[in-house]
Coordinates of C-alpha atoms and ligand atoms in Angstrom, one line a residue:
M26 CA 0.0 0.0 0.0
L27 CA 2.7 2.4 1.0
N28 CA 4.8 1.4 -2.0
A29 CA 1.8 1.9 -4.2
M30 CA 1.3 5.4 -2.8
L31 CA 5.0 6.2 -3.1
G32 CA 4.8 4.9 -6.7
L33 CA 2.0 7.3 -7.4
F34 CA 4.0 10.3 -6.3
S35 CA 7.5 9.2 -7.1
Q36 CA 9.5 10.8 -9.7
D37 CA 11.1 8.2 -11.9
L38 CA 14.6 8.6 -13.2
A39 CA 16.6 7.4 -16.2
V40 CA 20.4 7.4 -15.8
D41 CA 23.3 7.3 -18.2
L42 CA 26.2 6.3 -15.9
G43 CA 29.2 7.4 -18.0
T44 CA 32.9 7.2 -17.4
S45 CA 33.3 10.9 -17.9
N46 CA 29.8 12.3 -17.4
T47 CA 26.6 11.1 -15.8
R48 CA 23.2 12.4 -17.0
V49 CA 20.0 12.0 -15.1
Y50 CA 16.6 12.3 -16.8
L51 CA 13.5 13.1 -14.7
R52 CA 10.3 11.6 -16.0
G53 CA 8.1 14.3 -17.7
T54 CA 10.9 16.9 -17.5
G55 CA 14.0 15.8 -19.4
V56 CA 17.7 15.8 -18.5
V57 CA 18.0 17.6 -15.1
C58 CA 21.6 16.7 -14.1
D59 CA 24.7 16.4 -16.3
E60 CA 27.8 16.1 -14.1
P61 CA 31.4 14.9 -14.5
T62 CA 31.5 11.4 -12.9
V63 CA 34.2 12.4 -10.4
V64 CA 34.2 12.4 -6.6
S65 CA 36.9 13.7 -4.4
V66 CA 37.5 11.6 -1.2
Q67 CA 39.6 12.4 1.8
T68 CA 41.1 9.4 3.7
D69 CA 41.9 9.9 7.4
R70 CA 44.7 8.1 9.4
D71 CA 42.3 5.2 10.2
G72 CA 41.5 4.6 6.6
R73 CA 38.0 6.1 6.8
R74 CA 36.9 7.9 3.7
R75 CA 34.9 11.1 3.5
V76 CA 33.5 12.7 0.3
T77 CA 34.7 16.3 0.0
A78 CA 33.3 17.3 -3.5
I79 CA 31.2 15.7 -6.2
G80 CA 30.8 16.3 -10.0
S81 CA 31.9 19.6 -11.4
E82 CA 33.3 20.7 -8.0
A83 CA 35.5 17.6 -7.9
L84 CA 36.6 17.8 -11.6
P85 CA 39.4 20.4 -11.1
M86 CA 40.9 18.2 -8.4
L87 CA 41.8 15.3 -10.9
G88 CA 45.6 15.1 -10.9
R89 CA 46.0 18.1 -8.5
T90 CA 45.0 16.8 -5.0
P91 CA 47.2 16.6 -1.9
E92 CA 48.2 13.2 -0.6
D93 CA 45.2 12.5 1.6
I94 CA 42.6 13.5 -1.0
H95 CA 41.9 11.5 -4.1
A96 CA 39.7 12.5 -7.0
I97 CA 38.1 9.2 -8.1
Q98 CA 36.3 8.3 -11.3
P99 CA 34.2 5.4 -9.9
I100 CA 32.8 4.2 -13.3
R101 CA 34.8 3.0 -16.3
A102 CA 33.0 2.0 -19.5
G103 CA 29.8 1.3 -17.7
R104 CA 31.4 -0.8 -14.9
I105 CA 31.5 0.2 -11.3
L106 CA 35.1 0.3 -10.1
D107 CA 34.5 1.8 -6.6
F108 CA 31.1 0.8 -5.2
E109 CA 31.1 3.0 -2.1
V110 CA 32.0 6.1 -4.2
A111 CA 29.6 5.3 -7.0
E112 CA 26.8 5.0 -4.4
A113 CA 27.7 8.4 -2.9
F114 CA 27.7 9.9 -6.3
L115 CA 24.4 8.5 -7.4
L116 CA 22.8 9.5 -4.1
H117 CA 23.9 13.1 -4.6
L118 CA 22.4 13.1 -8.2
V119 CA 19.1 11.5 -7.1
R120 CA 18.7 14.2 -4.4
R121 CA 19.6 16.9 -6.9
A122 CA 17.1 15.6 -9.4
H123 CA 14.3 15.5 -6.9
G124 CA 15.0 18.8 -5.1
R125 CA 12.5 19.3 -2.3
N126 CA 10.7 16.0 -3.1
G127 CA 13.8 14.1 -1.9
W128 CA 11.9 11.6 0.3
M129 CA 10.4 9.8 -2.7
R130 CA 11.9 6.5 -3.9
P131 CA 12.1 6.5 -7.7
R132 CA 12.0 3.7 -10.2
M133 CA 15.2 3.9 -12.2
V134 CA 16.0 2.9 -15.8
V135 CA 19.8 2.6 -16.2
A136 CA 21.8 2.0 -19.4
V137 CA 24.5 -0.7 -19.1
P138 CA 26.9 -1.8 -21.8
H139 CA 25.8 -4.8 -23.8
H140 CA 28.9 -6.7 -22.6
A141 CA 28.2 -6.1 -18.9
S142 CA 28.6 -9.4 -16.9
D143 CA 25.9 -10.5 -14.5
M144 CA 28.1 -9.4 -11.6
E145 CA 28.7 -5.9 -13.2
A146 CA 25.0 -5.5 -13.9
R147 CA 24.3 -6.6 -10.2
A148 CA 26.7 -3.9 -9.0
V149 CA 24.9 -1.2 -11.0
R150 CA 21.5 -2.4 -9.6
D151 CA 22.8 -2.5 -6.0
S152 CA 24.3 1.0 -6.3
C153 CA 21.0 2.4 -7.5
E154 CA 19.1 0.6 -4.8
S155 CA 21.5 1.9 -2.2
A156 CA 20.9 5.4 -3.6
G157 CA 17.2 5.0 -3.0
A158 CA 15.7 3.3 -6.0
R159 CA 12.7 1.1 -5.2
E160 CA 12.9 -0.6 -8.6
V161 CA 15.8 -0.8 -11.1
H162 CA 15.5 -1.7 -14.8
L163 CA 18.6 -2.2 -16.8
V164 CA 18.6 -1.5 -20.6
P165 CA 21.4 -2.1 -23.1
R166 CA 23.3 1.1 -23.7
P167 CA 23.5 0.8 -27.5
I168 CA 19.7 0.5 -27.6
A169 CA 19.4 3.6 -25.5
A170 CA 21.9 5.4 -27.7
A171 CA 19.8 4.5 -30.8
V172 CA 16.5 5.5 -29.3
G173 CA 18.1 8.9 -28.3
A174 CA 19.4 9.3 -31.8
S175 CA 15.7 8.8 -33.1
L176 CA 16.6 5.6 -35.0
P177 CA 13.9 3.0 -35.6
V178 CA 15.1 0.4 -33.2
Q179 CA 11.9 -1.7 -33.3
E180 CA 12.2 -2.3 -37.0
P181 CA 13.7 -5.5 -38.5
D182 CA 16.3 -3.4 -40.5
G183 CA 19.8 -3.5 -39.1
T184 CA 21.2 -0.3 -37.5
L185 CA 24.9 0.2 -36.7
I186 CA 25.4 2.6 -33.8
V187 CA 28.9 3.6 -32.7
D188 CA 28.9 5.2 -29.2
V189 CA 32.2 7.0 -28.7
G190 CA 32.2 7.6 -24.9
G191 CA 34.9 8.7 -22.5
G192 CA 36.0 5.2 -21.5
S193 CA 35.4 3.1 -24.7
T194 CA 33.7 3.0 -28.1
E195 CA 30.9 0.5 -28.3
I196 CA 30.0 -0.6 -31.8
S197 CA 26.7 -2.4 -32.0
L198 CA 24.4 -3.8 -34.6
L199 CA 20.8 -3.6 -33.6
A200 CA 17.5 -5.0 -35.0
L201 CA 14.1 -5.6 -33.6
S202 CA 14.9 -3.7 -30.3
G203 CA 17.8 -6.1 -29.6
V204 CA 21.6 -6.2 -29.9
V205 CA 22.6 -8.6 -32.7
L206 CA 26.3 -8.1 -32.1
S207 CA 28.5 -5.7 -30.3
R208 CA 32.3 -4.9 -30.3
V209 CA 34.2 -2.7 -27.8
V210 CA 37.2 -0.6 -28.9
P211 CA 39.0 0.4 -25.7
G212 CA 40.0 3.9 -24.9
G213 CA 37.2 6.3 -26.0
G214 CA 37.7 10.0 -25.6
E215 CA 39.9 9.6 -22.5
G216 CA 42.1 7.2 -24.4
M217 CA 42.5 9.9 -27.1
D218 CA 43.7 12.3 -24.3
A219 CA 46.2 9.6 -23.2
A220 CA 47.4 9.3 -26.8
I221 CA 48.1 13.0 -26.9
I222 CA 50.0 12.8 -23.6
Q223 CA 52.1 10.0 -24.9
W224 CA 52.7 11.8 -28.2
L225 CA 54.0 14.9 -26.4
Q226 CA 56.3 12.8 -24.2
R227 CA 57.7 10.9 -27.1
E228 CA 58.0 13.6 -29.7
R229 CA 58.5 16.8 -27.6
R230 CA 59.8 15.4 -24.3
L231 CA 57.0 17.3 -22.5
L232 CA 54.8 16.0 -19.8
V233 CA 51.3 17.5 -19.7
G234 CA 48.2 16.6 -17.6
R235 CA 44.9 15.1 -18.8
P236 CA 43.0 18.5 -18.8
S237 CA 45.6 20.0 -21.1
A238 CA 45.5 17.0 -23.4
E239 CA 41.7 17.2 -23.5
R240 CA 41.9 20.9 -24.3
L241 CA 44.3 20.2 -27.2
K242 CA 42.0 17.5 -28.5
I243 CA 39.0 19.8 -28.5
A244 CA 40.8 22.8 -29.9
L245 CA 42.9 21.1 -32.6
G246 CA 41.9 17.4 -32.9
T247 CA 40.5 16.1 -36.2
A248 CA 40.0 12.7 -37.8
S249 CA 40.4 14.0 -41.4
H250 CA 42.4 16.8 -43.0
P251 CA 44.0 19.0 -40.3
D252 CA 43.9 22.8 -40.8
P253 CA 47.5 23.7 -41.7
S254 CA 47.3 27.0 -39.9
A255 CA 45.8 25.8 -36.6
T256 CA 48.2 25.7 -33.7
S257 CA 48.0 26.0 -29.9
V258 CA 50.5 26.5 -27.1
V259 CA 50.6 23.9 -24.3
K260 CA 52.4 24.1 -21.0
G261 CA 54.0 21.2 -19.2
R262 CA 57.1 19.9 -17.6
C263 CA 60.3 19.3 -19.6
L264 CA 61.2 15.7 -19.2
E265 CA 64.9 16.5 -19.8
R266 CA 65.3 19.3 -17.3
G267 CA 62.3 18.9 -15.0
I268 CA 61.3 22.6 -15.3
P269 CA 58.1 24.1 -16.8
R270 CA 58.1 24.7 -20.5
S271 CA 55.7 25.7 -23.3
E272 CA 55.4 24.1 -26.7
T273 CA 53.5 25.0 -29.9
V274 CA 51.6 22.1 -31.4
S275 CA 49.8 22.0 -34.7
A276 CA 46.5 20.3 -35.7
A277 CA 48.6 17.9 -37.8
D278 CA 50.5 16.9 -34.7
I279 CA 47.3 16.1 -32.8
A280 CA 45.8 14.3 -35.8
S281 CA 48.8 12.0 -36.0
A282 CA 48.5 11.3 -32.2
L283 CA 44.8 10.4 -32.6
A284 CA 45.1 8.5 -35.9
P285 CA 45.6 5.1 -34.3
H286 CA 42.3 5.6 -32.3
V287 CA 40.3 6.6 -35.4
E288 CA 41.7 3.6 -37.3
A289 CA 40.9 1.2 -34.4
I290 CA 37.2 2.4 -34.6
A291 CA 37.2 1.9 -38.4
V292 CA 38.6 -1.6 -38.0
G293 CA 35.9 -2.3 -35.3
I294 CA 33.2 -1.1 -37.7
R295 CA 34.5 -3.2 -40.6
N296 CA 34.7 -6.3 -38.4
A297 CA 31.2 -5.8 -37.1
I298 CA 29.9 -5.6 -40.7
S299 CA 31.8 -8.7 -41.8
E300 CA 30.5 -10.7 -38.9
A301 CA 26.9 -9.5 -39.3
P302 CA 24.2 -11.7 -40.9
P303 CA 24.3 -10.7 -44.6
E304 CA 20.8 -9.0 -44.7
L305 CA 21.6 -6.8 -41.7
G306 CA 25.1 -6.0 -43.0
S307 CA 23.6 -4.8 -46.3
D308 CA 21.1 -2.6 -44.4
V309 CA 24.0 -0.8 -42.9
V310 CA 25.8 -0.4 -46.2
D311 CA 22.6 1.3 -47.5
Q312 CA 21.6 3.3 -44.4
G313 CA 25.0 4.1 -42.9
V314 CA 26.6 4.2 -39.5
V315 CA 25.4 6.6 -36.7
L316 CA 27.8 8.1 -34.2
T317 CA 26.8 9.1 -30.7
G318 CA 28.7 9.9 -27.5
G319 CA 30.9 13.0 -26.6
G320 CA 33.9 11.5 -28.3
S321 CA 32.1 11.6 -31.6
L322 CA 32.4 15.4 -31.5
L323 CA 36.0 15.0 -32.6
R324 CA 36.2 17.2 -35.6
D325 CA 35.4 15.4 -38.9
L326 CA 35.2 11.9 -37.2
D327 CA 32.3 11.2 -39.6
L328 CA 34.4 12.1 -42.6
G329 CA 37.4 10.2 -41.4
L330 CA 35.5 7.0 -40.7
R331 CA 33.7 7.3 -44.0
D332 CA 37.0 7.4 -45.8
L333 CA 38.4 4.5 -43.8
T334 CA 35.4 2.2 -44.1
G335 CA 33.7 3.3 -47.3
L336 CA 30.4 3.4 -45.5
P337 CA 28.1 6.4 -45.1
V338 CA 28.6 7.8 -41.6
I339 CA 26.5 10.4 -39.8
R340 CA 26.8 12.0 -36.4
A341 CA 23.6 12.0 -34.4
E342 CA 22.2 15.4 -33.4
D343 CA 23.3 16.2 -29.8
P344 CA 25.5 13.1 -29.6
E345 CA 26.6 13.6 -26.0
Q346 CA 23.0 13.4 -24.8
A347 CA 21.9 10.5 -27.0
V348 CA 22.1 7.8 -24.3
A349 CA 20.4 10.0 -21.7
H350 CA 17.6 10.9 -24.1
G351 CA 17.3 7.3 -25.0
V352 CA 17.0 5.9 -21.5
G353 CA 14.6 8.8 -20.8
G354 CA 12.5 7.8 -23.9
I355 CA 12.4 4.2 -22.7
L356 CA 11.3 5.4 -19.2
E357 CA 8.5 7.4 -20.7
D358 CA 7.3 4.8 -23.2
T359 CA 5.9 1.6 -21.6
L360 CA 5.5 -0.2 -25.0
L361 CA 9.2 0.5 -25.8
Q362 CA 10.1 -0.7 -22.3
H363 CA 8.4 -4.0 -23.0
A364 CA 10.0 -4.3 -26.5
V365 CA 13.5 -3.7 -25.1
A366 CA 12.9 -6.0 -22.1
L367 CA 11.7 -8.8 -24.4
A368 CA 14.6 -8.5 -26.8
S369 CA 17.4 -8.3 -24.2
Ligands
LIG414 N1 34.4 18.8 -29.1 C1 34.9 17.6 -28.7 N2 35.9 17.0 -29.5 C2 36.4 15.8 -29.1 N3 36.0 15.1 -28.0 C3 35.1 15.7 -27.2 C4 34.5 16.9 -27.5 N4 33.6 17.2 -26.5 C5 33.6 16.2 -25.6 N5 34.5 15.3 -26.0 C6 34.9 14.1 -25.3 O1 33.9 13.2 -25.1 C7 34.2 12.4 -24.0 C8 33.0 12.2 -23.1 O2 32.0 11.7 -23.8 P1 30.7 11.1 -23.1 O3 30.2 12.1 -22.1 O4 29.8 10.6 -24.1 O5 31.3 9.9 -22.2 P2 30.7 9.0 -21.1 O6 29.3 8.7 -21.5 O7 30.9 9.6 -19.8 O8 31.7 7.7 -21.2 P3 31.3 6.1 -21.5 O9 30.1 6.1 -22.3 O10 32.5 5.6 -22.2 O11 31.2 5.5 -20.1 C9 35.4 13.0 -23.2 O12 36.5 12.2 -23.5 C10 35.5 14.4 -23.9 O13 36.8 14.8 -24.0
LIG415 MG1 28.4 7.2 -22.5

């Protein structure tokens, strides 16, 4: 009875638990939180941990914290790495989403990678329950991405969706609301940042932090023809002399650092097509590949992948929000919920 009453008033949530960013969609409203998935934690002498900042307040602490404080990213490619911290993070977002109605226990629809093991899915479910969910429904992340990109997931035609996230790139062939096959290319956008860090160490003997590498990627990065006049100055530590130093890098430099990542995604797409049932593979050849995820905002990634695969490639509108809009759409639409549940 009490549960039924709470059900009546509760404000259901859909969650895209990302490596870099987590988005929360409130039923009837839309995306109400979009926060970096970062928590800073202080550990006292007895090993007890205390949360000191969450989300955008904790983000600047990545790589800059004193010894007893750690900025933690509790999720990687849909998997929970630190249960306690993930739970604190989710609890904070649920409270934020509900504002003054914080006493209500929501139903939650959460996107998980297609490859999540039973144990990994269990960990997501447990974290949501500990954060106050009274009921948790897990849906495959590629289906959510496709719903968010307004693709006809319930049709028998094959759809190839490539979600370039922070932690990985998930390449999935979908049909009839189900995942026919899925391949993961490790790295994602954060792997691209790491490639820029390695490139600067190797080619310029300069050590830079992750935020600087990400800034270079966004300012100069491209998957196709780099602008010959685009350059940027980056500060770091000279690996030879140990002192601060600046370097000018060009768009061509960053493109060469990122090229192996773009090629790995293209190989993943080609492999997915070659392993697909022939009918579905030919649907993709006709209709093309759709890119979602923040990493797909890399300049000309659509053009670069088209050149490397020979397939039509398009970037979804608002690709960073696709999974959140998709889980939200599934939360709002009971019929779609049944179709996704039956197919998974
Ligand atoms: N304009 C841009 N150019 C290139 N990369 C970008 C751009 N904007 C954002 N990104 C990258 O997108 C990535 C984050 O994407 P997104 O928010 O989709 O990841 P996520 O959902 O948290 O991760 P995952 O799905 O792997 O768990 C970051 O690596 C970020 O640097
Ligand atoms: Mg994501």
